[in-house]
Coordinates of C-alpha atoms in Angstrom, one line a residue:
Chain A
X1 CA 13.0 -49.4 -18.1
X2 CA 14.4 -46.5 -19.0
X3 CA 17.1 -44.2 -17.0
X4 CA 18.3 -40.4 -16.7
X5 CA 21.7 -39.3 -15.3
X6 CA 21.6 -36.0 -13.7
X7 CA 24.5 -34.1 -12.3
X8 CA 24.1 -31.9 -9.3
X9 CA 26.2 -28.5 -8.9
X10 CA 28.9 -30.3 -6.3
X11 CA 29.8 -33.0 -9.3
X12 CA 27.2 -35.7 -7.9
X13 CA 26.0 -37.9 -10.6
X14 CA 22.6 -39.3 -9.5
X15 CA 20.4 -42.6 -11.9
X16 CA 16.8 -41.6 -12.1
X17 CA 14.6 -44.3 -13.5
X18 CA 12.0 -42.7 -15.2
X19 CA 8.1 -43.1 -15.2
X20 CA 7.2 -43.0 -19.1
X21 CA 5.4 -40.0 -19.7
X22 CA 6.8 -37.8 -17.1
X23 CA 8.3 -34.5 -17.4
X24 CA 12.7 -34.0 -16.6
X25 CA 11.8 -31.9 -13.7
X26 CA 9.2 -34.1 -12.3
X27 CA 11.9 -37.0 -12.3
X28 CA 14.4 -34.7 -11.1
X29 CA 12.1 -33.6 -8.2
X30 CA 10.8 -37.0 -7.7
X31 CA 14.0 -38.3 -7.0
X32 CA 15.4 -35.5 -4.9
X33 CA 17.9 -34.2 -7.1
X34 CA 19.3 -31.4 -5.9
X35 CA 18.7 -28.1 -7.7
X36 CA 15.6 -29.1 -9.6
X37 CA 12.7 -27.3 -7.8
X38 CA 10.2 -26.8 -10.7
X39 CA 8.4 -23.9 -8.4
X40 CA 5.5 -23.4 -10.9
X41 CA 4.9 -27.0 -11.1
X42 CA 5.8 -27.6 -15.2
X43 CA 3.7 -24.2 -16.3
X44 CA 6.8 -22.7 -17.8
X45 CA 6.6 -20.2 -15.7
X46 CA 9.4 -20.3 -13.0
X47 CA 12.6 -21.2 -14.8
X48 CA 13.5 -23.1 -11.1
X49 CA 14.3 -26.1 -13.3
X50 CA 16.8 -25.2 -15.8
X51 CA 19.4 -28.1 -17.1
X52 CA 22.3 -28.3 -19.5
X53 CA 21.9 -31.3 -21.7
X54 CA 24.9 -32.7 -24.0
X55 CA 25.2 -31.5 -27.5
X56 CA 24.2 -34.5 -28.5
X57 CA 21.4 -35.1 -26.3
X58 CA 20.3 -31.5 -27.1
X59 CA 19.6 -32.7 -30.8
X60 CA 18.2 -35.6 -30.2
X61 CA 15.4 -34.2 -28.6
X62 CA 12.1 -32.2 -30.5
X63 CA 13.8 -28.3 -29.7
X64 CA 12.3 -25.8 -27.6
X65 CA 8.9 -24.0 -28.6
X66 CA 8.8 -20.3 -28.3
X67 CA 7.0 -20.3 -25.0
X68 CA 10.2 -22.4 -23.3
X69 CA 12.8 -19.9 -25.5
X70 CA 11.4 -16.8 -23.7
X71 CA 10.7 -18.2 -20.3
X72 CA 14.6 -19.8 -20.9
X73 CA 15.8 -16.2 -22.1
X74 CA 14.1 -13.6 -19.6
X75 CA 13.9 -16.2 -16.6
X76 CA 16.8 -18.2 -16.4
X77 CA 20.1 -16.9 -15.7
X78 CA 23.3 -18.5 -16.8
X79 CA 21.6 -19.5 -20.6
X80 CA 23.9 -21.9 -22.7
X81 CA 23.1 -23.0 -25.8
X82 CA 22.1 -26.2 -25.0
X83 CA 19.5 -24.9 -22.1
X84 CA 16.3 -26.9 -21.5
X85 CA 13.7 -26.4 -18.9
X86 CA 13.0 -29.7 -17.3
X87 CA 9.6 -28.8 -17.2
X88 CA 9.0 -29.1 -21.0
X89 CA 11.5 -32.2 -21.5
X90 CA 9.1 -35.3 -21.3
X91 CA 10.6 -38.4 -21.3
X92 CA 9.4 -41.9 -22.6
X93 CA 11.9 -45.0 -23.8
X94 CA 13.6 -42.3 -26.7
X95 CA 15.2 -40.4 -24.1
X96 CA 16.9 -43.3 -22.6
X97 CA 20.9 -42.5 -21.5
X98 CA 20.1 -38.5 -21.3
X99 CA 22.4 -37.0 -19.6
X100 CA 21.7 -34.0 -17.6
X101 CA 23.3 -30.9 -16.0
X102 CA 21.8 -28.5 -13.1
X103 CA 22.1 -25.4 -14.8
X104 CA 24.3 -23.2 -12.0
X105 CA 21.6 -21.0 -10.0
Chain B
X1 CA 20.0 -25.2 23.6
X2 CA 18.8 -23.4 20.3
X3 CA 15.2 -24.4 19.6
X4 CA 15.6 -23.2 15.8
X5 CA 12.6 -22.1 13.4
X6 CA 9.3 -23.3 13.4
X7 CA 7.4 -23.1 10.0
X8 CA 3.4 -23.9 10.6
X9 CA 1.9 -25.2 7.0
X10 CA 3.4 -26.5 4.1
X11 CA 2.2 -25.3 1.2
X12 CA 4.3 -23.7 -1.5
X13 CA 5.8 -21.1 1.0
X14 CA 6.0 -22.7 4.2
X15 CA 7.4 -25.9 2.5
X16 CA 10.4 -23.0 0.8
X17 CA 11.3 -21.6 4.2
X18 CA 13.4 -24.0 5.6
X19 CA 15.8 -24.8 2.2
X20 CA 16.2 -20.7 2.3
X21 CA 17.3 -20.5 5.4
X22 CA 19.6 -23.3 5.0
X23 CA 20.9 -21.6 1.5
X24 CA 21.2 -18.6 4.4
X25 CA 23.7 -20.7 6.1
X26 CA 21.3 -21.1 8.5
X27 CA 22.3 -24.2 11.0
X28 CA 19.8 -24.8 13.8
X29 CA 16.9 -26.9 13.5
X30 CA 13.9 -26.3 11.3
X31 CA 10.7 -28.2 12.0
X32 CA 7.9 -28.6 9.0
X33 CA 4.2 -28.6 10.3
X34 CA 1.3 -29.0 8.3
X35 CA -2.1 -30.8 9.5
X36 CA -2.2 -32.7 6.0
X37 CA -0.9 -35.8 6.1
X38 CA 0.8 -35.9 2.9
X39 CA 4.3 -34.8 1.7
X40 CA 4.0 -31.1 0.5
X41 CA 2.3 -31.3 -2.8
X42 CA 2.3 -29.1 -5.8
X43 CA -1.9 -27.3 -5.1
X44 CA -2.5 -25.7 -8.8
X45 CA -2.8 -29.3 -10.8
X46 CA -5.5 -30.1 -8.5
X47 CA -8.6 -28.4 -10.7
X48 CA -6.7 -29.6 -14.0
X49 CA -4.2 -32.4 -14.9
X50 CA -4.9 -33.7 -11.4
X51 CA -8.8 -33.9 -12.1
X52 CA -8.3 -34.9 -15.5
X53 CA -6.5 -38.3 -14.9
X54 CA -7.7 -40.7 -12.7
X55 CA -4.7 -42.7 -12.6
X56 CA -2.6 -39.4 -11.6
X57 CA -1.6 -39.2 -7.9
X58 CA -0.4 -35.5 -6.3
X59 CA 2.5 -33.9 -7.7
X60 CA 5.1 -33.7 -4.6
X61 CA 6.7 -30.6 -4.1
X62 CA 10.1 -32.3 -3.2
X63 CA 11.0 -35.8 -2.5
X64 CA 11.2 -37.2 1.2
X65 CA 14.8 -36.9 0.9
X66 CA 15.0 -33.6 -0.3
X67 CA 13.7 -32.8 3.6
X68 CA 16.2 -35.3 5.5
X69 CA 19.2 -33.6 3.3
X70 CA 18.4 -30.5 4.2
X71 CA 17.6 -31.3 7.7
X72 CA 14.2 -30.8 8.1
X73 CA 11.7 -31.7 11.0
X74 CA 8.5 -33.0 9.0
X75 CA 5.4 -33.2 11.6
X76 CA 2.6 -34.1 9.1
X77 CA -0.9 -34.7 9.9
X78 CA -0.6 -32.5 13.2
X79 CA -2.1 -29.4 13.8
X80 CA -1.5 -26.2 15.8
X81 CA -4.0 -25.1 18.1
X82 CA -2.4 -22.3 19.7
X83 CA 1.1 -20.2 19.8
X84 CA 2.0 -19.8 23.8
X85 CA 4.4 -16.3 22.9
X86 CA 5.1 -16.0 26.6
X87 CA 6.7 -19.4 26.2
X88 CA 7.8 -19.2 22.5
X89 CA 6.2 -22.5 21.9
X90 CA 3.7 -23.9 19.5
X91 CA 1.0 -26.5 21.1
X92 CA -0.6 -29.1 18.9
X93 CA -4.2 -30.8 19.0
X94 CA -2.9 -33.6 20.8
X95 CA -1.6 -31.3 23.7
X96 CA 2.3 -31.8 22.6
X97 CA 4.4 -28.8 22.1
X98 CA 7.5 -27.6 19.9
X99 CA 9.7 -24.2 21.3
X100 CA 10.7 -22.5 18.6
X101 CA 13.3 -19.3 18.2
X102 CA 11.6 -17.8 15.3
X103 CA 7.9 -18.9 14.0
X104 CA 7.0 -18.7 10.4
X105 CA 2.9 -18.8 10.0
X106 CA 2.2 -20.3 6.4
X107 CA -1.5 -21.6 7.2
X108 CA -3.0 -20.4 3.7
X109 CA -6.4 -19.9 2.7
X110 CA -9.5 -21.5 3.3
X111 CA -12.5 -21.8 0.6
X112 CA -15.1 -19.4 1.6
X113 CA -18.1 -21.7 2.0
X114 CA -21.7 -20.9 0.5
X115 CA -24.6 -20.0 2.9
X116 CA -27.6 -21.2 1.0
X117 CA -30.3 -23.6 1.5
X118 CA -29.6 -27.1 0.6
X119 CA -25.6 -27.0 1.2
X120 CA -25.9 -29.8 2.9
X121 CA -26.9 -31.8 0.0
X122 CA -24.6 -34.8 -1.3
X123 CA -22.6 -33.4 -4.1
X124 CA -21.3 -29.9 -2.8
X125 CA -17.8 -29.7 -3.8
X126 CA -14.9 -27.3 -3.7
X127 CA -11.1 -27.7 -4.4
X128 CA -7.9 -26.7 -1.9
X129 CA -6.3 -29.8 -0.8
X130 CA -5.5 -33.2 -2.1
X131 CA -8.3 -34.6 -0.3
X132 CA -10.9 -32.0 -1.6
X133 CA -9.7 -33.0 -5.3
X134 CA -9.8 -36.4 -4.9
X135 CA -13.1 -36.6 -3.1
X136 CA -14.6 -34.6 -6.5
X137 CA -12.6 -37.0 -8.9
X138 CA -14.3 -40.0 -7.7
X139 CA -18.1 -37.9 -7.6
X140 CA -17.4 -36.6 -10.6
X141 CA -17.8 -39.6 -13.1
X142 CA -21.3 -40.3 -11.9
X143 CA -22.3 -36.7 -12.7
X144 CA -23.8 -35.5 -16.2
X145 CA -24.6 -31.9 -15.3
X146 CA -22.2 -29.7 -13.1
X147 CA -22.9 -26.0 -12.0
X148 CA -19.9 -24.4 -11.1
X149 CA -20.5 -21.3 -8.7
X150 CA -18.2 -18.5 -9.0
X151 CA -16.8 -17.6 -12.2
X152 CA -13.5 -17.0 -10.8
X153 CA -9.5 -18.7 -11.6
X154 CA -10.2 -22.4 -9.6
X155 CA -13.9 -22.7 -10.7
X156 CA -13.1 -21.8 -14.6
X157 CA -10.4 -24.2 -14.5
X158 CA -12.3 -26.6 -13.4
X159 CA -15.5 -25.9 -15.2
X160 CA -13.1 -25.9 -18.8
X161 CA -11.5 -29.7 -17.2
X162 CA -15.3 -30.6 -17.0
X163 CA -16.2 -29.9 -20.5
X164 CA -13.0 -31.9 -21.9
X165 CA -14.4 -34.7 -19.9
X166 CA -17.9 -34.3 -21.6
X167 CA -19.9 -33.1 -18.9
X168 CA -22.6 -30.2 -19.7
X169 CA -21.2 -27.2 -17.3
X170 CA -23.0 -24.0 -16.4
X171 CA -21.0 -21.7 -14.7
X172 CA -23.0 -19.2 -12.5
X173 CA -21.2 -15.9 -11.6
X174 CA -23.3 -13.4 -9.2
X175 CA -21.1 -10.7 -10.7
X176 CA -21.5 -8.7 -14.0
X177 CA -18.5 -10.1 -15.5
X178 CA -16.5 -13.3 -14.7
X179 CA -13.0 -13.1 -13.8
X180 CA -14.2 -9.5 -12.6
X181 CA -11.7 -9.1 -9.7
X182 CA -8.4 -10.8 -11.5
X183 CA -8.2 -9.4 -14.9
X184 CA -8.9 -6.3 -17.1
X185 CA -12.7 -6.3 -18.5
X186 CA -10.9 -6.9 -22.1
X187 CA -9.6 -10.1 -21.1
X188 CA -12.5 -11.3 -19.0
X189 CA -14.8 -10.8 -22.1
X190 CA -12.7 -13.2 -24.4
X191 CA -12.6 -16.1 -21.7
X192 CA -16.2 -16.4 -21.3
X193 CA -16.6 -16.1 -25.8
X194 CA -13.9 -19.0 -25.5
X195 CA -15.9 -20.9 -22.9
X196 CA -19.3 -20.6 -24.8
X197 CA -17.8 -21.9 -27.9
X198 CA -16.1 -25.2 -25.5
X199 CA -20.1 -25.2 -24.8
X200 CA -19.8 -24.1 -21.3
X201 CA -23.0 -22.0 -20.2
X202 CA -21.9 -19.2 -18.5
X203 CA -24.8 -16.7 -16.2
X204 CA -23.0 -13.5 -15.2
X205 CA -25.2 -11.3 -12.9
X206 CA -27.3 -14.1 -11.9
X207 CA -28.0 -14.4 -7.9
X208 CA -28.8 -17.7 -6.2
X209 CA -32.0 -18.9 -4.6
X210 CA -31.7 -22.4 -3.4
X211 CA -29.7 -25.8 -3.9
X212 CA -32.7 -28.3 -4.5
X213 CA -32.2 -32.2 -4.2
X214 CA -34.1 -35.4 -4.2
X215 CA -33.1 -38.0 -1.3
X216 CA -30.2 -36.2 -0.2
X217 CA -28.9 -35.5 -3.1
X218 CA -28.2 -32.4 -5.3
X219 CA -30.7 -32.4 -8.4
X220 CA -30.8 -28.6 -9.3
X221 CA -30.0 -25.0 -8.8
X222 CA -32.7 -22.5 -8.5
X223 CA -32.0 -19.2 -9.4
X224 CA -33.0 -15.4 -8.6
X225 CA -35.0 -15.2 -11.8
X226 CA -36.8 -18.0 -11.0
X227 CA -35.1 -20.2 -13.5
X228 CA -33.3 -23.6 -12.6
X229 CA -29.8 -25.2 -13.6
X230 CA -29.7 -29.0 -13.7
X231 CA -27.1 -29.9 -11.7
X232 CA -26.0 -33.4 -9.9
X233 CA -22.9 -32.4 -8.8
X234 CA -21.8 -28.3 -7.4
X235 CA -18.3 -26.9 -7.4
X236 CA -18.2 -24.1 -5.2
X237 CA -15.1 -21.4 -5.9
X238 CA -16.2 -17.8 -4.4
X239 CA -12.7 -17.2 -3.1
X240 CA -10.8 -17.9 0.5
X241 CA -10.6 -16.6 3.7
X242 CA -7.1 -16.5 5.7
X243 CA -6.4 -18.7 8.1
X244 CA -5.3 -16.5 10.5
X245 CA -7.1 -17.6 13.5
X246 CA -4.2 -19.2 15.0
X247 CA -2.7 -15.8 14.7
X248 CA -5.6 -13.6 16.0
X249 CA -5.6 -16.0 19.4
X250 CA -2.2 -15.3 20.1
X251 CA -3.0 -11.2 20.2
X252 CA -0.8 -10.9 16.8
X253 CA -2.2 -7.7 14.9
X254 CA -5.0 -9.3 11.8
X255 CA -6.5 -7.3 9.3
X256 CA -7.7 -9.3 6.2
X257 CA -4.7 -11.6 6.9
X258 CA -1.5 -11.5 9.9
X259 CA -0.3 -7.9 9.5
X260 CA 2.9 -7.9 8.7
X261 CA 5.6 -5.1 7.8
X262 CA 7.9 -4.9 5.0
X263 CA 10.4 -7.4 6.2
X264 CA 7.3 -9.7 6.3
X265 CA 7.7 -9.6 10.6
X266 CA 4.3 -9.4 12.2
X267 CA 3.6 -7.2 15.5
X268 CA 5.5 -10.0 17.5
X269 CA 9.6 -9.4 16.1
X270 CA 9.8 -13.3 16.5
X271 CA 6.7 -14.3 14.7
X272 CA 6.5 -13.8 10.8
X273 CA 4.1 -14.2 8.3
X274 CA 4.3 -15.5 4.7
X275 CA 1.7 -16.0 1.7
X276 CA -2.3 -16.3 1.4
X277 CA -2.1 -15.5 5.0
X278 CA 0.1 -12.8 4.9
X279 CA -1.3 -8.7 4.6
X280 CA 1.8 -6.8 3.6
X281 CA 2.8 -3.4 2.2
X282 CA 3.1 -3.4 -1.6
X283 CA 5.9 -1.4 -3.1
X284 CA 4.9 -0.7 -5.8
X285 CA 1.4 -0.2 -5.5
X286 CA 1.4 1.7 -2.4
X287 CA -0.7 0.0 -0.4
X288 CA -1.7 -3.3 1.5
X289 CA -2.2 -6.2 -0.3
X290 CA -2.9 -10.3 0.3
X291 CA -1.7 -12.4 -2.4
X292 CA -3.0 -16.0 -3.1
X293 CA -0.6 -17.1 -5.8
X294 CA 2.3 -19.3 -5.4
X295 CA 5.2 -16.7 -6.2
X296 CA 3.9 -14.6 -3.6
X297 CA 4.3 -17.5 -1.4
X298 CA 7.4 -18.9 -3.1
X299 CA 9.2 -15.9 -2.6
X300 CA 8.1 -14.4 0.6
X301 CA 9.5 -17.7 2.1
X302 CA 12.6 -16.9 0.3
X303 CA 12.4 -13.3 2.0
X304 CA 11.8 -14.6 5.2
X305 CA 14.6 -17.0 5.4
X306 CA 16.5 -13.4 5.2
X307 CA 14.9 -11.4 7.4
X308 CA 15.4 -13.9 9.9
X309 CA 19.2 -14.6 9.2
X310 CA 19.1 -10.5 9.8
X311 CA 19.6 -9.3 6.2
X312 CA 16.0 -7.7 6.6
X313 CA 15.1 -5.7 3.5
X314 CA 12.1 -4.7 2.2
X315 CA 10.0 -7.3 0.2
X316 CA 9.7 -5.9 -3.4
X317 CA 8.9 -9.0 -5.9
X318 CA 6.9 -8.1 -9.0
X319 CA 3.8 -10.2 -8.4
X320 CA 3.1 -12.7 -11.5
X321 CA 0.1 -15.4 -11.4
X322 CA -1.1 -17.7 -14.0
X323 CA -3.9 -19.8 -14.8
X324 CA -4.3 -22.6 -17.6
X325 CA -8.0 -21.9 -18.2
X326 CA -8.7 -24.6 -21.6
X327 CA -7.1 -23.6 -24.2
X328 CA -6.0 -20.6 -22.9
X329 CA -2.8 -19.9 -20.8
X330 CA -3.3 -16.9 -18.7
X331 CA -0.7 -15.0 -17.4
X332 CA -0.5 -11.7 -15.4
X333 CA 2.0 -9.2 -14.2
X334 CA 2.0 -6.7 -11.4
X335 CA -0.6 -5.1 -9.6
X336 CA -3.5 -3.0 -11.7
X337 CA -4.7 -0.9 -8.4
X338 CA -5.1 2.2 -9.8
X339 CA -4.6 1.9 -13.3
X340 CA -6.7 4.6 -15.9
X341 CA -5.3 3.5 -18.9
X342 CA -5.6 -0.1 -20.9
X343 CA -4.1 -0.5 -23.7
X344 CA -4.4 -3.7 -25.8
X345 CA -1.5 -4.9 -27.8
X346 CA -1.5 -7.1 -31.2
X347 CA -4.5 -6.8 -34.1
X348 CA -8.4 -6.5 -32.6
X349 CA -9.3 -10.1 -33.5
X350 CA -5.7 -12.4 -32.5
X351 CA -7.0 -14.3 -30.1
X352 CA -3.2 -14.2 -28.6
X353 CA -2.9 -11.0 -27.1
X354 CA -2.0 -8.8 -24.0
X355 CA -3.8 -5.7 -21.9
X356 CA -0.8 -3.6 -21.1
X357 CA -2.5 -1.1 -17.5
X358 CA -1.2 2.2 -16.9
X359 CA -1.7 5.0 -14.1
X360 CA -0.8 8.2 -16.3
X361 CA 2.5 6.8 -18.3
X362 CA 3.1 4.4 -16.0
X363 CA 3.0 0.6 -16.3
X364 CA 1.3 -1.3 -13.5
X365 CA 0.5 -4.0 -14.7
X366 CA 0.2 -6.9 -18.0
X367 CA -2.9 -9.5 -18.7
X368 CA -1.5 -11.7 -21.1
X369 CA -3.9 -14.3 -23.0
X370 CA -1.5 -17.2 -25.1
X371 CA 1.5 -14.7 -24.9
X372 CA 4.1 -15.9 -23.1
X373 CA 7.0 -14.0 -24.3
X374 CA 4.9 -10.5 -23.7
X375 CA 4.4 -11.9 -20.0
X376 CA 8.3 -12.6 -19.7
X377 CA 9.0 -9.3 -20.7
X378 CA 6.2 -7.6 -18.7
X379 CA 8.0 -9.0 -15.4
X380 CA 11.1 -7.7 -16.4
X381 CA 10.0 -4.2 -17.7
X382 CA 7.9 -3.7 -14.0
X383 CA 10.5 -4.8 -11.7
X384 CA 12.8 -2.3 -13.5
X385 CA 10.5 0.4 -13.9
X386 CA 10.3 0.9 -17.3
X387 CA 7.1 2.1 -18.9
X388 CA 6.6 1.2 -22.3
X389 CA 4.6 4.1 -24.6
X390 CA 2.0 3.3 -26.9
X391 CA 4.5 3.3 -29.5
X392 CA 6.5 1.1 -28.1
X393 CA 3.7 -1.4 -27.6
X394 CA 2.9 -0.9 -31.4
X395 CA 6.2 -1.5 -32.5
X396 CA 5.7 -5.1 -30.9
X397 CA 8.0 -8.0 -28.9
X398 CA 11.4 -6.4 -30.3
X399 CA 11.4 -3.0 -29.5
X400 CA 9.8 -4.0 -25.4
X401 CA 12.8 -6.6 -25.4
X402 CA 15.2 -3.5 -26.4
X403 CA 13.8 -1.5 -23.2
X404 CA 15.2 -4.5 -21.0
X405 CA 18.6 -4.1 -23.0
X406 CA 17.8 -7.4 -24.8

């Protein structure tokens, strides 16, 4: 079994287990946590699902394609460098113990 | 007492309404209706990843408690037969009503349906809710050959899902060109050389004659030349009608959708209109317009929740629409009404490239084909108003990311 943390915007830390395979935002949605609307459904299109992940975690992970870059660049606002989209974050028993951050709207 | 807003379906738009107005600081109550029974589901993964994998269920919009946080009346699985405007009330089916202060009318689209002999044959399908998509998922792995009518977004997905499965797919388009209405002729032409070579047959200008079955069920196609398609199992996508019925029996102004003015408010100031259903004034392209796509929807709902909290502007969202046909992720933005001048960007043969549409030197519009960062760009450049010249397009990403000050 493997878990995600996510932080909402008012500090609350919420467990997601995850379903192997899935995508961050479709756990995040799943579960209700606040902020992660993933409008265009995981397309990479909408930016509505924008997280900050740890340094660490950021690294861990494959990085962004170019596609996710630009949609992260001319969509989202409030870009750090360690910016996903939850859309293109898929999650299986390697991303145990992520923790993640509603990016701030 | 405040009877609050009542939002009738619960799509992508009407399911947006009530977390905007709460966002809006909105406090009274908001009720939910939509005549599926299901939570509000994501509707585009229905002709692809949803038809792809059996063991997939619906992608849910937001999660049950999303709703409950944000105070939200859900009434699924009922259905509104009438709006009473005298008595600011909504009746169901069942005879029941719900007053409301403000109603939001989100009903959508329905499939236009085929008029041909034999429709009534087993094996007629078409895709716009769960059910539809699930019904074809199950039909669909007894089927070898499937015709899909109407070369348009929802019946090339599909028909491109069909191939990956293995199925032998014809695609039958009555028009010259597939994609005809949605993108420039440019594009068009390199989806239907990418769908030949997935081995998808595809007829353009080819009428229909008859659906022909044996005991019931769908065997063939015949068509105006006189020729027939194999074909045990039909998808029918010719495009949707409003569902503004609900609208028109309450005396609200309809014209190809629920009129409605720049603040998205129809004829009635109470009563507003959002999404597939809604006929509104286009800013930028200077005329009336109905939009199926879910930004339209997505951010009309986010209008609304405005106007109705009495910050009424005008509604001026670039459009943008996309559609994962195969291999190929299309992606559009703006409005091309009008346009004189196309201009295609990148070398003659990349099979990544993007139709930039101008009226005179001014941009309208951007068909993207596996260029995402040209589509990101495009949105910003036309909500801004900046045209782009030839040489700018020739100098490539860079210099178009310098026009947005990136």
């Amino acid at each position: 079994m493997s878990q995600v943390t996510f932080i909402e915007r008012d500090g609350t830390r919420r467990i997601v287990e995850v379903v192997s395979g899935e995508s961050l935002m479709q756990a995040g949605t799943r579960a209700g946590v606040d902020g992660i609307i993933g409008e265009c459904g995981g397309s990479c299109m909408c930016a509505t699902c924008h997280v900050y992940l740890t340094d660490e975690d950021f690294a861990r992970l494959d990085p962004p394609d170019a596609m996710e870059q630009d949609a992260l660049e001319f969509t989202a606002s409030n870009q750090r460098p360690t910016s996903r989209l939850g859309c293109q974050v898929k999650l299986s028993s390697a991303t145990d113990g992520l923790t993640i951050t509603v990016a701030e709207a | 007492m405040q009877r609050g807003v009542v939002i009738i379906g619960a799509g992508h738009g009407g399911s947006q309404v009530g977390f905007s107005l709460r966002q809006e600081g909105y406090d009274g109550p908001i009720h939910l209706v939509s005549d599926e029974p299901d939570l509000p589901y994501h509707k585009p993964p229905l002709s692809k990843a949803y038809l792809k994998d059996a063991s997939q269920d619906v992608q849910i919009l937001r999660a049950e408690k999303a709703y409950a946080d944000a105070r939200i009346e859900l009434a699924l699985g009922r259905k509104a037969q009438a709006v009473d405007r005298q008595a600011r009330a909504i009746r169901f089916t069942d005879g029941a009503t719900l007053p409301y202060d403000r109603l939001v009318i989100a009903t959508g689209a329905t499939n236009r349906k085929l008029a041909l002999t034999g429709c009534d044959l087993a094996g007629l399908h078409s895709i716009r809710t769960r059910a539809d998509a699930a019904y074809l998922r199950e039909a669909m792995d007894a089927a070898s050959d499937i015709a899909v009518i109407g070369g348009g977004f929802i019946g090339l997905e599909a028909a491109a899902t069909f191939a990956l499965l293995g199925k032998s797919v014809t695609v039958i388009e009555v028009a010259p060109s597939i994609l005809g209405r949605a993108v420039s002729p440019v594009v068009a032409a390199h989806v239907d050389a990418e769908y030949r070579k997935l081995g998808i047959r595809v007829l353009t200008a080819m009428g229909l004659e008859r659906l022909e079955g044996e005991a019931g069920c769908m065997r063939a196609i015949r068509l105006t030349d006189g020729t027939s398609v194999a074909a045990d199992l039909v998808l029918v996508g010719i495009g949707a009608t409003p569902n503004d019925a609900l609208a028109r029996e309450a005396g609200l102004t309809c014209d190809n959708g629920i009129v409605v003015d720049a603040t998205l408010a129809t004829s009635d100031p109470t009563i507003f209109a959002i999404g597939d259903v809604a006929n509104f004034p286009h800013s930028q392209a200077g005329r009336r317009v109905r939009l199926e796509s879910v930004q339209n929807a997505s951010d009309q709902a986010k209008h609304v929740a405005k106007t109705i909290m009495g910050k009424a502007e005008d509604y001026r969202e670039t459009p943008w629409f996309w559609s994962d046909q195969g291999p190929m992720k299309l992606q559009m933005a703006g409005l091309s009404f009008g346009a004189d001048r196309h201009v295609r960007s990148g070398a003659p043969d990349d099979p990544a490239f993007s139709v930039y549409h101008y009226a005179g030197d001014r941009l309208l519009a951007v068909d993207s084909v596996n260029r995402p960062g040209d589509h990101m760009v495009a949105r910003r450049l036309i909500a801004a108003g900046i045209s782009p010249s030839e040489a700018d397009l020739g100098e490539g990403p860079e210099r178009l990311k310098s026009l947005i000050g990136r």
